[in-house]
PDB file of C-alpha atoms in Angstrom:
ATOM      1  CA  UNK A   1      99.329-109.932  17.891  1.00  0.00           C
ATOM      2  CA  UNK A   2      99.595-106.321  18.931  1.00  0.00           C
ATOM      3  CA  UNK A   3     100.948-105.813  22.427  1.00  0.00           C
ATOM      4  CA  UNK A   4      99.135-103.616  24.915  1.00  0.00           C
ATOM      5  CA  UNK A   5     101.178-102.462  27.938  1.00  0.00           C
ATOM      6  CA  UNK A   6      98.267-103.526  30.180  1.00  0.00           C
ATOM      7  CA  UNK A   7      98.364-107.145  28.977  1.00  0.00           C
ATOM      8  CA  UNK A   8      99.220-109.961  31.354  1.00  0.00           C
ATOM      9  CA  UNK A   9     100.020-113.522  30.374  1.00  0.00           C
ATOM     10  CA  UNK A  10      98.717-116.049  32.903  1.00  0.00           C
ATOM     11  CA  UNK A  11      99.630-119.733  32.915  1.00  0.00           C
ATOM     12  CA  UNK A  12      97.804-122.444  34.824  1.00  0.00           C
ATOM     13  CA  UNK A  13      99.696-125.379  36.300  1.00  0.00           C
ATOM     14  CA  UNK A  14      98.561-128.654  37.871  1.00  0.00           C
ATOM     15  CA  UNK A  15     100.623-130.786  40.250  1.00  0.00           C
ATOM     16  CA  UNK A  16      99.523-134.427  39.960  1.00  0.00           C
ATOM     17  CA  UNK A  17     102.473-135.680  42.028  1.00  0.00           C
ATOM     18  CA  UNK A  18     102.623-136.619  45.704  1.00  0.00           C
ATOM     19  CA  UNK A  19     104.961-133.743  46.749  1.00  0.00           C
ATOM     20  CA  UNK A  20     104.722-129.952  46.750  1.00  0.00           C
ATOM     21  CA  UNK A  21     106.721-128.224  44.029  1.00  0.00           C
ATOM     22  CA  UNK A  22     108.066-124.687  43.952  1.00  0.00           C
ATOM     23  CA  UNK A  23     109.359-123.270  40.692  1.00  0.00           C
ATOM     24  CA  UNK A  24     109.944-120.133  38.664  1.00  0.00           C
ATOM     25  CA  UNK A  25     109.010-120.520  34.999  1.00  0.00           C
ATOM     26  CA  UNK A  26     110.656-118.319  32.365  1.00  0.00           C
ATOM     27  CA  UNK A  27     108.976-116.772  29.320  1.00  0.00           C
ATOM     28  CA  UNK A  28     110.452-115.793  25.949  1.00  0.00           C
ATOM     29  CA  UNK A  29     109.084-114.022  22.910  1.00  0.00           C
ATOM     30  CA  UNK A  30     112.050-114.658  20.580  1.00  0.00           C
ATOM     31  CA  UNK A  31     113.436-118.114  21.481  1.00  0.00           C
ATOM     32  CA  UNK A  32     111.551-121.098  20.067  1.00  0.00           C
ATOM     33  CA  UNK A  33     113.390-123.866  21.918  1.00  0.00           C
ATOM     34  CA  UNK A  34     114.258-124.510  25.540  1.00  0.00           C
ATOM     35  CA  UNK A  35     115.921-121.934  27.726  1.00  0.00           C
ATOM     36  CA  UNK A  36     119.430-123.461  27.760  1.00  0.00           C
ATOM     37  CA  UNK A  37     119.577-125.142  24.362  1.00  0.00           C
ATOM     38  CA  UNK A  38     120.082-124.243  20.733  1.00  0.00           C
ATOM     39  CA  UNK A  39     118.984-120.804  19.642  1.00  0.00           C
ATOM     40  CA  UNK A  40     119.589-118.032  22.120  1.00  0.00           C
ATOM     41  CA  UNK A  41     116.990-115.454  22.966  1.00  0.00           C
ATOM     42  CA  UNK A  42     115.898-113.321  25.867  1.00  0.00           C
ATOM     43  CA  UNK A  43     114.124-115.067  28.765  1.00  0.00           C
ATOM     44  CA  UNK A  44     112.186-113.284  31.528  1.00  0.00           C
ATOM     45  CA  UNK A  45     111.328-114.790  34.933  1.00  0.00           C
ATOM     46  CA  UNK A  46     107.674-115.163  35.832  1.00  0.00           C
ATOM     47  CA  UNK A  47     106.588-115.145  39.470  1.00  0.00           C
ATOM     48  CA  UNK A  48     107.588-118.103  41.662  1.00  0.00           C
ATOM     49  CA  UNK A  49     104.782-120.409  42.708  1.00  0.00           C
ATOM     50  CA  UNK A  50     104.324-123.258  45.184  1.00  0.00           C
ATOM     51  CA  UNK A  51     101.815-125.941  44.223  1.00  0.00           C
ATOM     52  CA  UNK A  52     100.823-128.577  46.747  1.00  0.00           C
ATOM     53  CA  UNK A  53     100.031-132.173  45.733  1.00  0.00           C
ATOM     54  CA  UNK A  54      96.899-132.663  43.619  1.00  0.00           C
ATOM     55  CA  UNK A  55      96.203-128.954  43.293  1.00  0.00           C
ATOM     56  CA  UNK A  56      96.630-126.131  40.806  1.00  0.00           C
ATOM     57  CA  UNK A  57      98.387-122.788  40.696  1.00  0.00           C
ATOM     58  CA  UNK A  58      99.083-119.895  38.346  1.00  0.00           C
ATOM     59  CA  UNK A  59     102.020-117.771  37.297  1.00  0.00           C
ATOM     60  CA  UNK A  60     101.880-114.506  35.403  1.00  0.00           C
ATOM     61  CA  UNK A  61     103.942-112.031  33.440  1.00  0.00           C
ATOM     62  CA  UNK A  62     103.048-108.361  33.004  1.00  0.00           C
ATOM     63  CA  UNK A  63     103.739-107.145  29.484  1.00  0.00           C
ATOM     64  CA  UNK A  64     104.297-103.599  30.774  1.00  0.00           C
ATOM     65  CA  UNK A  65     107.936-104.521  31.495  1.00  0.00           C
ATOM     66  CA  UNK A  66     108.588-105.013  27.767  1.00  0.00           C
ATOM     67  CA  UNK A  67     108.790-102.612  24.896  1.00  0.00           C
ATOM     68  CA  UNK A  68     107.277-104.754  22.139  1.00  0.00           C
ATOM     69  CA  UNK A  69     104.943-103.482  19.470  1.00  0.00           C
ATOM     70  CA  UNK A  70     103.822-106.966  18.466  1.00  0.00           C
ATOM     71  CA  UNK A  71     104.621-110.603  19.079  1.00  0.00           C
ATOM     72  CA  UNK A  72     104.268-113.818  17.151  1.00  0.00           C
ATOM     73  CA  UNK A  73     105.440-116.345  19.722  1.00  0.00           C
ATOM     74  CA  UNK A  74     105.156-117.049  23.448  1.00  0.00           C
ATOM     75  CA  UNK A  75     107.396-119.779  24.898  1.00  0.00           C
ATOM     76  CA  UNK A  76     107.319-120.806  28.567  1.00  0.00           C
ATOM     77  CA  UNK A  77     109.915-123.128  30.028  1.00  0.00           C
TER      78      UNK A  77
END
């Protein structure tokens, strides 16, 4: 996939639990496993989100902060 500096990756999350959750997911384009295991790669923080019980939320990452010509993998942890 060719990378355009105006691209934004958006993820949708659903909280099916009884409590609100606040978290900051991380995204990688060169690490195929989890953030703190095995192969090492570069991880970038996405925006923090708070999702109340039985509702949905989104997080996003603007590709303009990277200098990639293309990518073959997107991993969110």
